[in-house]
Coordinates of C-alpha atoms in Angstrom, one line a residue:
Chain A
M1 CA 28.9 6.2 -4.2
T2 CA 31.2 5.0 -1.5
L3 CA 29.8 2.1 0.5
R4 CA 30.3 1.5 4.3
S5 CA 33.3 -0.7 4.6
D6 CA 31.4 -3.8 5.9
L7 CA 28.9 -3.5 3.1
N8 CA 31.8 -3.2 0.6
I9 CA 33.1 -6.5 1.9
I10 CA 29.6 -8.1 1.5
Q11 CA 29.1 -6.7 -2.1
G12 CA 32.4 -8.3 -3.1
W13 CA 30.8 -11.7 -2.3
I14 CA 27.7 -11.1 -4.4
S15 CA 27.6 -12.1 -8.0
P16 CA 26.5 -9.7 -10.7
E17 CA 22.9 -10.0 -11.8
S18 CA 22.0 -12.1 -8.9
Q19 CA 18.8 -11.9 -6.8
V20 CA 19.3 -10.6 -3.3
L21 CA 17.1 -10.4 -0.2
D22 CA 18.4 -8.0 2.4
L23 CA 16.9 -8.7 5.9
G24 CA 16.9 -5.4 7.9
C25 CA 18.1 -3.4 5.0
G26 CA 18.1 -0.1 6.7
Q27 CA 18.3 2.8 4.3
G28 CA 18.9 0.5 1.5
E29 CA 22.6 1.4 0.8
L30 CA 23.7 -2.1 -0.1
L31 CA 20.7 -2.9 -2.4
A32 CA 21.0 0.5 -4.2
F33 CA 24.8 -0.2 -4.8
L34 CA 24.1 -3.6 -6.1
Q35 CA 21.3 -2.5 -8.3
Q36 CA 23.5 0.4 -9.8
H37 CA 26.9 -1.4 -10.0
K38 CA 26.1 -5.1 -10.3
T39 CA 22.6 -5.0 -11.9
C40 CA 21.4 -7.1 -9.1
R41 CA 17.6 -7.4 -8.3
G42 CA 16.0 -7.8 -5.0
Y43 CA 14.1 -6.7 -2.0
G44 CA 14.9 -5.2 1.4
L45 CA 12.8 -6.1 4.5
E46 CA 12.7 -3.3 7.1
I47 CA 10.5 -2.2 9.9
N48 CA 11.7 1.3 10.6
P49 CA 9.4 3.9 8.9
D50 CA 12.1 6.4 8.1
S51 CA 14.4 3.8 6.7
I52 CA 11.5 2.6 4.5
V53 CA 11.1 6.1 3.1
S54 CA 14.9 6.3 2.5
C55 CA 14.8 3.0 0.5
I56 CA 11.9 4.2 -1.6
E57 CA 13.7 7.5 -2.4
K58 CA 16.7 5.4 -3.5
G59 CA 14.5 3.3 -5.8
V60 CA 15.0 0.2 -3.7
S61 CA 12.2 -2.2 -3.4
V62 CA 11.4 -2.3 0.4
I63 CA 8.7 -4.3 2.2
E64 CA 7.7 -3.6 5.7
H65 CA 8.2 -6.8 7.5
D66 CA 9.2 -8.0 11.0
L67 CA 12.0 -10.6 10.7
N68 CA 10.5 -12.3 13.8
D69 CA 7.6 -13.4 11.6
G70 CA 10.0 -15.4 9.5
L71 CA 10.3 -15.6 5.8
A72 CA 7.2 -17.8 5.0
D73 CA 6.2 -15.4 2.3
F74 CA 9.3 -16.2 0.3
K75 CA 9.6 -19.4 -1.7
D76 CA 12.3 -22.0 -1.3
Q77 CA 15.5 -21.1 -3.3
S78 CA 13.8 -18.0 -4.7
V79 CA 16.9 -15.7 -4.4
D80 CA 20.6 -16.3 -4.7
T81 CA 21.8 -14.5 -1.7
V82 CA 20.1 -13.6 1.6
V83 CA 22.0 -10.9 3.5
M84 CA 21.5 -9.8 7.2
T85 CA 23.8 -7.3 8.6
Q86 CA 23.7 -6.8 12.4
A87 CA 20.3 -8.3 13.1
L88 CA 21.0 -11.9 14.0
Q89 CA 21.5 -11.1 17.6
A90 CA 18.2 -9.0 17.8
V91 CA 15.7 -11.6 16.4
R92 CA 13.7 -14.0 18.8
R93 CA 15.1 -17.2 17.2
P94 CA 18.4 -16.6 15.3
D95 CA 18.8 -20.4 14.7
V96 CA 15.3 -20.7 13.0
L97 CA 15.8 -17.5 11.0
L98 CA 19.3 -18.9 9.9
E99 CA 17.6 -22.0 8.6
D100 CA 14.9 -19.9 6.9
M101 CA 17.6 -17.7 5.2
L102 CA 19.2 -20.8 3.6
R103 CA 15.8 -22.2 2.6
V104 CA 15.0 -19.0 0.7
G105 CA 18.5 -18.3 -0.6
N106 CA 21.4 -20.3 -2.0
E107 CA 23.7 -18.5 0.2
A108 CA 23.5 -16.2 3.3
I109 CA 25.8 -13.4 4.3
I110 CA 25.5 -12.6 8.0
T111 CA 27.2 -10.0 10.2
F112 CA 27.1 -9.7 13.9
P113 CA 29.0 -8.3 16.9
N114 CA 31.4 -10.6 18.6
F115 CA 30.6 -11.1 22.3
G116 CA 34.0 -12.8 22.7
Y117 CA 35.9 -9.6 21.8
W118 CA 38.7 -9.2 24.4
R119 CA 37.3 -5.8 25.6
T120 CA 33.9 -7.2 26.1
R121 CA 35.3 -10.2 28.1
W122 CA 37.5 -7.7 30.1
Y123 CA 34.5 -5.5 30.8
L124 CA 32.5 -8.3 32.3
L125 CA 35.5 -9.7 34.1
G126 CA 36.7 -6.3 35.6
K127 CA 33.4 -4.5 36.2
G128 CA 31.1 -7.5 36.8
K129 CA 28.5 -5.7 34.6
M130 CA 27.0 -6.4 31.2
P131 CA 29.5 -5.0 28.6
M132 CA 28.8 -1.8 26.7
S133 CA 30.9 -0.4 23.9
K134 CA 30.7 1.4 20.5
T135 CA 29.4 -1.7 19.0
L136 CA 27.2 -2.6 21.9
P137 CA 25.9 0.8 23.1
Y138 CA 22.8 -0.4 24.9
N139 CA 22.0 -1.1 28.6
W140 CA 21.2 -4.8 29.4
Y141 CA 17.5 -3.9 30.0
D142 CA 16.9 -1.9 26.9
T143 CA 19.1 -3.6 24.3
P144 CA 17.6 -5.0 21.2
N145 CA 20.4 -7.5 21.2
I146 CA 18.8 -10.4 22.9
H147 CA 20.8 -13.2 21.6
M148 CA 24.5 -12.2 21.9
C149 CA 27.0 -14.7 20.7
T150 CA 30.8 -15.2 20.0
F151 CA 32.2 -16.3 16.7
A152 CA 32.8 -19.7 18.3
D153 CA 29.1 -19.9 19.2
F154 CA 28.0 -19.1 15.7
E155 CA 30.4 -21.5 14.1
A156 CA 29.2 -24.2 16.5
L157 CA 25.6 -23.5 15.3
C158 CA 26.7 -23.8 11.7
R159 CA 28.3 -27.1 12.4
E160 CA 25.3 -28.3 14.2
K161 CA 23.0 -27.4 11.3
G162 CA 25.4 -28.8 8.7
L163 CA 26.2 -25.5 7.1
T164 CA 29.3 -24.7 5.2
I165 CA 31.1 -21.5 6.1
L166 CA 32.4 -20.3 2.6
N167 CA 34.0 -17.0 3.8
R168 CA 34.7 -15.3 7.0
T169 CA 36.2 -11.9 7.4
V170 CA 36.7 -10.5 10.9
V171 CA 37.1 -6.9 11.4
D172 CA 37.3 -4.2 14.2
S173 CA 34.6 -1.7 14.9
N174 CA 35.6 0.5 12.0
H175 CA 35.4 -2.6 9.8
Q176 CA 39.1 -2.8 9.2
E177 CA 41.0 -6.0 8.9
H178 CA 44.4 -6.5 10.8
W179 CA 46.9 -9.5 10.8
S180 CA 46.3 -9.8 14.7
I181 CA 42.6 -10.1 14.2
K182 CA 43.3 -13.0 11.7
M183 CA 45.5 -14.7 14.4
W184 CA 43.0 -14.5 17.2
P185 CA 39.6 -13.6 15.7
N186 CA 37.4 -14.5 18.6
L187 CA 39.5 -12.5 20.9
L188 CA 40.4 -9.4 18.9
G189 CA 37.6 -9.2 16.2
E190 CA 34.6 -7.1 16.9
I191 CA 32.4 -7.9 13.9
A192 CA 32.4 -10.9 11.7
I193 CA 31.1 -11.1 8.2
Y194 CA 30.1 -14.8 7.3
R195 CA 29.1 -16.2 4.2
V196 CA 27.5 -19.6 4.5
S197 CA 25.6 -22.1 2.4
R198 CA 24.0 -25.5 3.0
Chain B
M1 CA -16.3 28.3 1.7
P2 CA -12.6 29.0 1.5
Q3 CA -11.8 32.7 2.4
Q4 CA -9.1 32.4 0.0
I5 CA -7.7 29.6 -2.1
P6 CA -4.8 28.0 -0.2
A7 CA -1.4 28.2 -2.0
D8 CA -1.1 24.4 -2.2
S9 CA -4.6 24.0 -3.7
V10 CA -5.2 23.4 -7.4
G11 CA -7.6 26.3 -7.0
I12 CA -11.0 26.6 -8.8
V13 CA -11.5 23.7 -11.2
T14 CA -14.2 23.0 -13.8
P15 CA -15.3 19.5 -14.7
Q16 CA -15.2 18.5 -18.4
V17 CA -17.2 15.9 -20.3
A18 CA -15.8 13.5 -22.8
R19 CA -18.4 11.9 -25.2
F20 CA -17.8 8.5 -26.7
D21 CA -19.7 7.1 -29.6
E22 CA -17.8 4.0 -30.1
P23 CA -19.7 1.2 -28.4
L24 CA -18.2 -0.3 -25.2
L25 CA -18.7 -4.0 -24.8
L26 CA -19.1 -4.7 -21.2
R27 CA -18.1 -7.8 -19.1
C28 CA -21.7 -8.8 -18.6
G29 CA -22.1 -9.1 -22.4
K30 CA -24.2 -5.9 -22.8
T31 CA -22.9 -3.0 -24.9
L32 CA -23.1 0.7 -24.1
D33 CA -23.5 2.3 -27.6
Q34 CA -22.6 5.8 -26.4
Y35 CA -21.6 7.2 -23.1
E36 CA -20.1 10.3 -21.4
L37 CA -17.4 10.5 -18.8
V38 CA -17.1 13.6 -16.6
Y39 CA -13.5 14.4 -15.5
E40 CA -11.3 16.9 -14.0
T41 CA -7.6 17.5 -14.7
Y42 CA -5.0 19.4 -12.6
G43 CA -1.6 20.5 -13.8
Q44 CA -0.3 20.5 -17.2
L45 CA 0.3 17.6 -19.6
N46 CA 4.0 18.0 -20.8
A47 CA 5.1 18.0 -24.4
D48 CA 5.9 14.2 -24.6
K49 CA 2.8 13.4 -22.6
S50 CA 4.8 11.4 -20.1
N51 CA 3.5 13.0 -16.8
A52 CA -0.1 11.8 -16.6
V53 CA -1.4 10.3 -13.5
L54 CA -4.8 8.7 -13.3
I55 CA -6.7 8.7 -10.0
C56 CA -9.3 6.0 -9.6
H57 CA -12.1 6.8 -7.1
A58 CA -13.6 4.5 -4.5
L59 CA -17.2 3.6 -3.8
S60 CA -18.7 6.9 -3.2
G61 CA -16.1 9.1 -4.8
D62 CA -16.4 11.1 -8.0
H63 CA -14.3 13.1 -10.5
H64 CA -13.7 16.0 -8.1
A65 CA -10.6 14.9 -6.4
A66 CA -9.0 18.2 -5.7
G67 CA -9.6 22.0 -5.7
Y68 CA -12.9 23.9 -5.5
H69 CA -15.7 24.3 -7.9
S70 CA -16.4 27.8 -6.6
M71 CA -15.7 30.1 -3.8
E72 CA -18.9 28.9 -2.2
D73 CA -17.7 25.3 -1.7
K74 CA -17.5 24.3 1.8
K75 CA -14.9 21.5 1.1
P76 CA -12.3 20.9 -1.5
G77 CA -12.2 17.6 -3.6
W78 CA -12.1 14.3 -1.9
W79 CA -8.4 13.8 -2.1
D80 CA -7.2 17.4 -1.8
A81 CA -4.9 16.2 0.9
C82 CA -2.7 14.5 -1.6
I83 CA -3.2 16.4 -4.8
G84 CA -1.9 20.0 -5.4
P85 CA 1.3 22.0 -6.1
G86 CA 3.9 20.7 -3.7
K87 CA 1.7 18.0 -2.4
V88 CA 2.3 14.2 -2.6
I89 CA 0.9 14.1 -6.1
D90 CA 2.5 17.3 -7.2
T91 CA 0.6 19.1 -9.7
N92 CA 3.7 21.1 -10.6
Q93 CA 5.1 17.9 -12.0
F94 CA 2.2 15.7 -12.9
F95 CA -0.9 16.1 -15.1
V96 CA -3.6 14.5 -12.8
V97 CA -6.7 13.1 -14.3
C98 CA -9.7 11.9 -12.2
L99 CA -13.0 10.8 -13.6
N100 CA -16.4 9.6 -12.4
N101 CA -16.8 6.1 -13.3
L102 CA -19.4 4.6 -15.6
G103 CA -22.5 3.9 -13.7
G104 CA -21.7 6.8 -11.3
C105 CA -24.1 9.5 -10.3
S106 CA -22.0 12.5 -10.6
G107 CA -22.1 13.3 -14.4
S108 CA -20.8 10.2 -16.1
T109 CA -23.4 7.9 -17.8
G110 CA -25.1 5.9 -15.2
P111 CA -28.5 4.9 -13.9
I112 CA -29.7 8.5 -13.5
S113 CA -28.8 9.4 -17.1
I114 CA -31.4 9.3 -19.8
N115 CA -31.5 6.0 -21.7
P116 CA -31.6 7.1 -25.5
E117 CA -33.9 4.1 -26.3
T118 CA -36.7 5.0 -23.8
G119 CA -36.1 8.7 -23.2
K120 CA -36.3 8.0 -19.5
A121 CA -33.6 7.4 -16.9
Y122 CA -31.8 4.2 -17.2
A123 CA -32.6 3.2 -13.6
S124 CA -32.4 -0.6 -13.2
D125 CA -31.7 -1.0 -16.9
F126 CA -28.3 0.4 -16.6
P127 CA -25.9 -2.6 -17.1
V128 CA -24.1 -4.0 -14.0
V129 CA -20.5 -2.7 -14.8
R130 CA -17.3 -4.3 -13.4
V131 CA -13.9 -3.0 -12.5
W132 CA -12.8 -4.5 -15.9
D133 CA -15.2 -2.2 -17.7
W134 CA -14.1 0.9 -15.7
V135 CA -10.6 0.2 -16.7
N136 CA -11.5 -0.1 -20.4
S137 CA -13.5 3.1 -20.2
Q138 CA -10.6 4.9 -18.4
A139 CA -8.3 3.7 -21.2
R140 CA -10.7 5.2 -23.8
L141 CA -10.5 8.5 -21.8
A142 CA -6.7 8.3 -21.9
D143 CA -6.9 7.9 -25.7
Y144 CA -9.3 10.9 -25.9
L145 CA -6.8 13.0 -23.9
G146 CA -3.8 11.8 -26.0
I147 CA -2.2 9.9 -23.2
E148 CA -0.6 6.7 -24.4
T149 CA 1.2 5.8 -21.0
F150 CA 0.3 6.8 -17.5
A151 CA 3.3 7.7 -15.2
A152 CA 1.2 6.2 -12.5
V153 CA -2.3 4.8 -11.9
I154 CA -3.4 5.4 -8.3
G155 CA -6.3 4.5 -6.2
G156 CA -7.4 3.8 -2.7
S157 CA -10.0 1.0 -1.7
L158 CA -12.1 0.2 -4.7
G159 CA -9.8 2.7 -6.6
G160 CA -6.9 0.5 -5.7
M161 CA -8.6 -2.5 -7.3
Q162 CA -9.0 -0.5 -10.5
A163 CA -5.2 0.5 -10.4
L164 CA -4.3 -3.2 -9.9
R165 CA -6.6 -4.1 -12.8
W166 CA -4.8 -1.6 -14.9
S167 CA -1.5 -3.3 -14.4
I168 CA -3.0 -6.6 -15.7
Q169 CA -5.3 -5.3 -18.4
F170 CA -3.0 -2.7 -20.0
P171 CA 0.5 -3.7 -18.8
E172 CA 2.2 -1.5 -21.3
R173 CA 0.2 1.7 -20.5
L174 CA 1.4 2.5 -17.0
K175 CA 4.8 2.8 -15.4
H176 CA 3.7 2.7 -11.8
C177 CA 0.8 1.4 -9.8
V178 CA -0.1 2.6 -6.4
V179 CA -2.6 0.5 -4.5
I180 CA -3.8 1.8 -1.2
A181 CA -6.0 0.2 1.5
S182 CA -7.2 -2.3 -1.0
A183 CA -7.6 -6.0 -1.4
P184 CA -7.2 -8.6 -4.3
K185 CA -10.8 -9.6 -3.8
L186 CA -13.5 -9.2 -1.3
S187 CA -14.0 -11.7 1.6
A188 CA -17.2 -13.3 2.5
Q189 CA -17.6 -10.7 5.4
N190 CA -17.1 -7.9 2.9
I191 CA -19.8 -9.3 0.6
A192 CA -22.1 -9.8 3.6
F193 CA -21.8 -6.1 4.5
N194 CA -22.6 -5.1 0.9
E195 CA -25.5 -7.4 0.9
V196 CA -27.0 -5.8 3.9
A197 CA -26.6 -2.5 2.4
R198 CA -28.2 -3.5 -0.8
S199 CA -31.0 -5.2 1.0
A200 CA -31.8 -2.0 2.9
I201 CA -32.1 -0.1 -0.4
M202 CA -34.1 -2.8 -2.2
K203 CA -36.6 -3.3 0.6
D204 CA -37.3 0.4 0.8
P205 CA -41.0 0.8 -0.4
D206 CA -39.9 3.7 -2.6
F207 CA -37.3 1.6 -4.4
H208 CA -39.9 0.4 -7.1
D209 CA -37.6 -2.3 -8.6
G210 CA -35.0 0.5 -9.1
Y211 CA -37.4 2.5 -11.2
Y212 CA -37.9 5.1 -8.4
L213 CA -37.1 8.1 -10.5
H214 CA -39.9 7.1 -12.9
H215 CA -42.2 7.4 -9.9
G216 CA -40.7 10.7 -8.8
V217 CA -39.3 9.3 -5.5
I218 CA -36.0 8.0 -4.1
P219 CA -35.4 5.1 -1.6
K220 CA -34.1 7.6 0.9
S221 CA -34.5 5.6 4.0
G222 CA -32.9 2.4 2.4
L223 CA -29.9 4.3 1.1
M224 CA -29.5 6.1 4.4
Q225 CA -29.4 2.8 6.3
A226 CA -27.0 1.4 3.7
R227 CA -24.7 4.4 4.2
M228 CA -24.9 4.2 8.0
L229 CA -23.7 0.6 7.9
A230 CA -21.0 1.2 5.3
H231 CA -19.8 4.2 7.2
L232 CA -19.2 2.1 10.3
T233 CA -17.0 -0.2 8.4
Y234 CA -14.8 2.6 7.4
L235 CA -14.0 3.6 11.0
S236 CA -12.1 1.8 13.6
D237 CA -13.4 1.1 17.1
D238 CA -10.7 3.4 18.5
A239 CA -11.5 6.2 16.1
M240 CA -15.2 6.1 16.9
G241 CA -14.4 5.9 20.6
E242 CA -12.1 8.9 20.3
K243 CA -14.6 10.9 18.3
F244 CA -17.8 10.2 20.2
G245 CA -17.1 8.0 23.3
R246 CA -20.5 7.5 25.0
E247 CA -21.3 11.2 24.8
L248 CA -25.0 12.0 24.9
K249 CA -26.4 14.7 22.7
T250 CA -29.6 14.7 24.9
D251 CA -29.7 15.9 28.5
G252 CA -29.4 12.5 30.2
I253 CA -30.9 9.3 28.9
Q254 CA -34.4 9.5 27.6
Y255 CA -35.6 5.9 28.0
G256 CA -36.7 5.9 24.2
F257 CA -35.4 4.8 21.0
N258 CA -34.6 8.0 19.1
P259 CA -31.0 9.0 18.7
E260 CA -29.5 9.9 22.1
F261 CA -25.8 9.1 21.8
E262 CA -23.5 11.4 19.8
V263 CA -22.5 8.5 17.5
E264 CA -26.1 7.8 16.6
S265 CA -26.8 11.3 15.7
Y266 CA -23.5 11.4 13.7
L267 CA -24.5 8.3 11.7
H268 CA -27.9 9.7 11.0
Y269 CA -26.4 12.9 9.8
Q270 CA -23.9 11.0 7.5
G271 CA -26.7 8.8 6.2
E272 CA -29.1 11.7 5.6
K273 CA -26.5 13.7 3.7
F274 CA -25.6 10.8 1.5
S275 CA -29.1 9.7 0.9
T276 CA -29.9 13.0 -0.8
S277 CA -26.7 13.4 -2.8
F278 CA -26.0 9.9 -4.1
D279 CA -28.1 7.5 -6.3
A280 CA -29.3 4.3 -4.9
N281 CA -28.9 2.5 -8.2
T282 CA -25.2 3.6 -8.5
Y283 CA -24.7 2.4 -4.9
L284 CA -26.0 -1.0 -5.8
L285 CA -23.8 -1.1 -8.9
M286 CA -20.6 0.0 -7.1
T287 CA -21.0 -2.5 -4.3
R288 CA -21.6 -5.3 -7.0
A289 CA -18.5 -4.2 -8.8
L290 CA -16.6 -4.7 -5.4
D291 CA -18.2 -8.1 -5.0
Y292 CA -17.3 -9.3 -8.4
F293 CA -13.7 -8.1 -8.4
D294 CA -11.4 -11.0 -8.4
P295 CA -8.8 -10.9 -11.1
A296 CA -7.1 -14.1 -10.0
Q297 CA -10.4 -16.1 -10.9
Y298 CA -9.1 -16.2 -14.6
T299 CA -5.7 -17.6 -13.6
D300 CA -6.9 -20.6 -11.5
N301 CA -7.1 -18.3 -8.4
D302 CA -3.3 -17.8 -8.6
L303 CA -2.8 -14.2 -7.9
S304 CA 0.9 -14.2 -8.7
Q305 CA 0.3 -15.8 -12.1
C306 CA -2.4 -13.1 -12.7
L307 CA -0.1 -10.3 -11.8
S308 CA 2.8 -11.8 -13.9
T309 CA 1.6 -10.0 -16.9
A310 CA 2.2 -6.6 -15.1
Q311 CA 5.2 -4.6 -16.4
C312 CA 4.9 -1.6 -13.9
K313 CA 6.4 -1.0 -10.6
F314 CA 4.1 -1.1 -7.5
L315 CA 3.7 0.7 -4.2
V316 CA 1.2 -0.9 -1.8
M317 CA 0.2 0.7 1.5
S318 CA -2.2 -0.4 4.2
F319 CA -3.4 1.0 7.5
T320 CA -3.1 -0.9 10.8
T321 CA -6.7 -0.4 12.0
D322 CA -8.4 -0.8 8.7
W323 CA -10.6 -3.8 9.2
R324 CA -12.5 -3.5 5.9
F325 CA -9.4 -4.1 3.9
S326 CA -6.9 -5.1 6.5
P327 CA -3.2 -5.0 6.1
E328 CA -3.2 -8.8 5.6
R329 CA -5.3 -8.2 2.4
S330 CA -2.7 -5.8 1.0
E331 CA 0.0 -8.3 2.0
E332 CA -1.7 -10.9 -0.2
I333 CA -1.1 -8.5 -3.1
V334 CA 2.6 -7.8 -2.0
D335 CA 3.3 -11.6 -1.6
A336 CA 1.9 -12.3 -5.1
L337 CA 3.9 -9.5 -6.5
V338 CA 7.1 -10.7 -4.9
D339 CA 6.3 -14.2 -6.1
A340 CA 5.9 -12.8 -9.6
D341 CA 9.3 -11.1 -9.3
K342 CA 7.8 -7.6 -9.6
D343 CA 9.3 -4.5 -8.3
V344 CA 7.1 -3.7 -5.2
S345 CA 7.4 -1.6 -2.1
Y346 CA 5.1 -2.0 0.9
A347 CA 4.3 0.1 3.9
R348 CA 2.0 -0.8 6.8
I349 CA 1.1 2.7 8.1
E350 CA 0.2 3.0 11.8
S351 CA -3.1 4.8 12.2
E352 CA -6.2 4.6 14.3
K353 CA -8.4 5.9 11.6
G354 CA -9.5 2.7 10.0
H355 CA -10.2 2.4 6.3
D356 CA -10.9 6.0 5.9
A357 CA -7.2 6.6 6.7
F358 CA -6.3 6.7 3.1
L359 CA -8.1 10.0 2.7
I360 CA -6.3 11.6 5.7
P361 CA -3.0 13.4 5.7
I362 CA -1.2 11.0 8.2
P363 CA 2.5 12.2 8.3
R364 CA 4.0 8.8 7.7
Y365 CA 1.6 8.0 5.0
L366 CA 2.5 11.3 3.2
A367 CA 6.2 10.8 3.6
T368 CA 6.1 7.3 2.2
F369 CA 3.7 8.1 -0.7
G370 CA 5.6 11.4 -1.4
A371 CA 8.9 9.6 -1.5
Y372 CA 7.5 7.1 -4.1
M373 CA 5.9 9.9 -6.3
K374 CA 9.3 11.7 -6.3
R375 CA 10.9 8.5 -7.5
V376 CA 8.3 8.3 -10.2
A377 CA 9.1 11.8 -11.3
K378 CA 12.8 11.1 -11.1
E379 CA 12.7 8.1 -13.2
L380 CA 10.7 9.9 -15.8
A381 CA 12.9 12.9 -15.6
L382 CA 10.0 15.2 -14.9

């Protein structure tokens, strides 16, 4: 099984035999991979009916749950790693959810699109309109991405909450790394993958 | 009557009877020295006996879950939507067993059976059985059929409670547990509804303390009222609105108190039909079994501790407009299973059909349930 490149980076940060909670787990690719290759255990939370069916088909334990309702059903420090890919910007209170992730898990792995990417900045500057791109394909009025932020914003939030950034990988929209992105991540990176702990 | 048997039906089925002479000690302390269980099976038991699925029925259900008894049958079994070749519980893969529970009135030993000690119907002398007892008797039926382990134990509503009980009572005897539109215990409101139903039956002048059969009568009116009330709780406001609205069956309003609205006449029809086909004492028993069900009472009301003994994997499903056993009740089960670190998947199915949705072929319900059953078959290499 080949894993999407961003998920491949994430799985590298997850220890074998650990407990994983995947928020917005989609079709369960990451959890299925972790179960098969790293004997991890865990649950995916998802609200899309078709995705839930796909998870079940893969043998992934999936629970229908809206992330906006928080993680109150999960006990403190009950899993090793809480993963959330491309959903931080779509929840009502990203800051509250981030806290909750690190209440439930020892570590959190988070990916989100960078609103500080140079093309996004250029789009807004040049056209004077809300940016749209491959990573951000929605109109301002129908986008699920209600809390866009830049890498600088996210890192400021982590500092404010006293969280430690253990790893950060910044990639382009095809999840590839490049030396120039490493030099100027907030300008040239489109998607960031953060690993944080308290 | 079916003009011809549909291709995805299990076809014509014949109920069978298993007789047990080994006494069964019941939760209430009484013993049933001998009893019979009537059951049906669909599909073939494979050589290593690993493909058996047990279906547990709800309050008014019975052993006839799928197919037809004859070409004269108007309707197939109660869960025909889900059981058959190529259906969610695929009889090409699984050997499906469904029985009428002890205390039932469809052939298994119950209040209408003859008490060997008196030569008359048990009536009120039939012991008050609990879910615990049903699961024990179902395990005996499994022994009788040579089934050591079920691939899955499945049930909706009161049937879901039996499935859940299985996972605790015989953890090593099932691989998967499917709990649909159920709850870990009844709420005060649920018990209250049951009490109104029981009260209607017991206040019927023909009830005779439950010995009505000895008097050659049945408490028809009481049972009818009980069913009308219960039936209401199975439907959602929206489903009733959609089905009946405020339609009148009479020509304009009549300024009287006989049924005028379609919904009234529907309820009367349902009550009437039920009151002549179901036994009142069985109804009392079944509602009591519901009331008493509370597996966590033995573990300090800690449901996750109670479920920690389970070894199987779980699928839990609920329906959005089910107010009898609402999604929140299913989520109590899911939360406890997560807490106990069990393998569980959960889907909250959008439906306007209320509690009855678990009997209805709703596309998303079938897709989710079907995906899970495919996984069961795959894991067991069926």
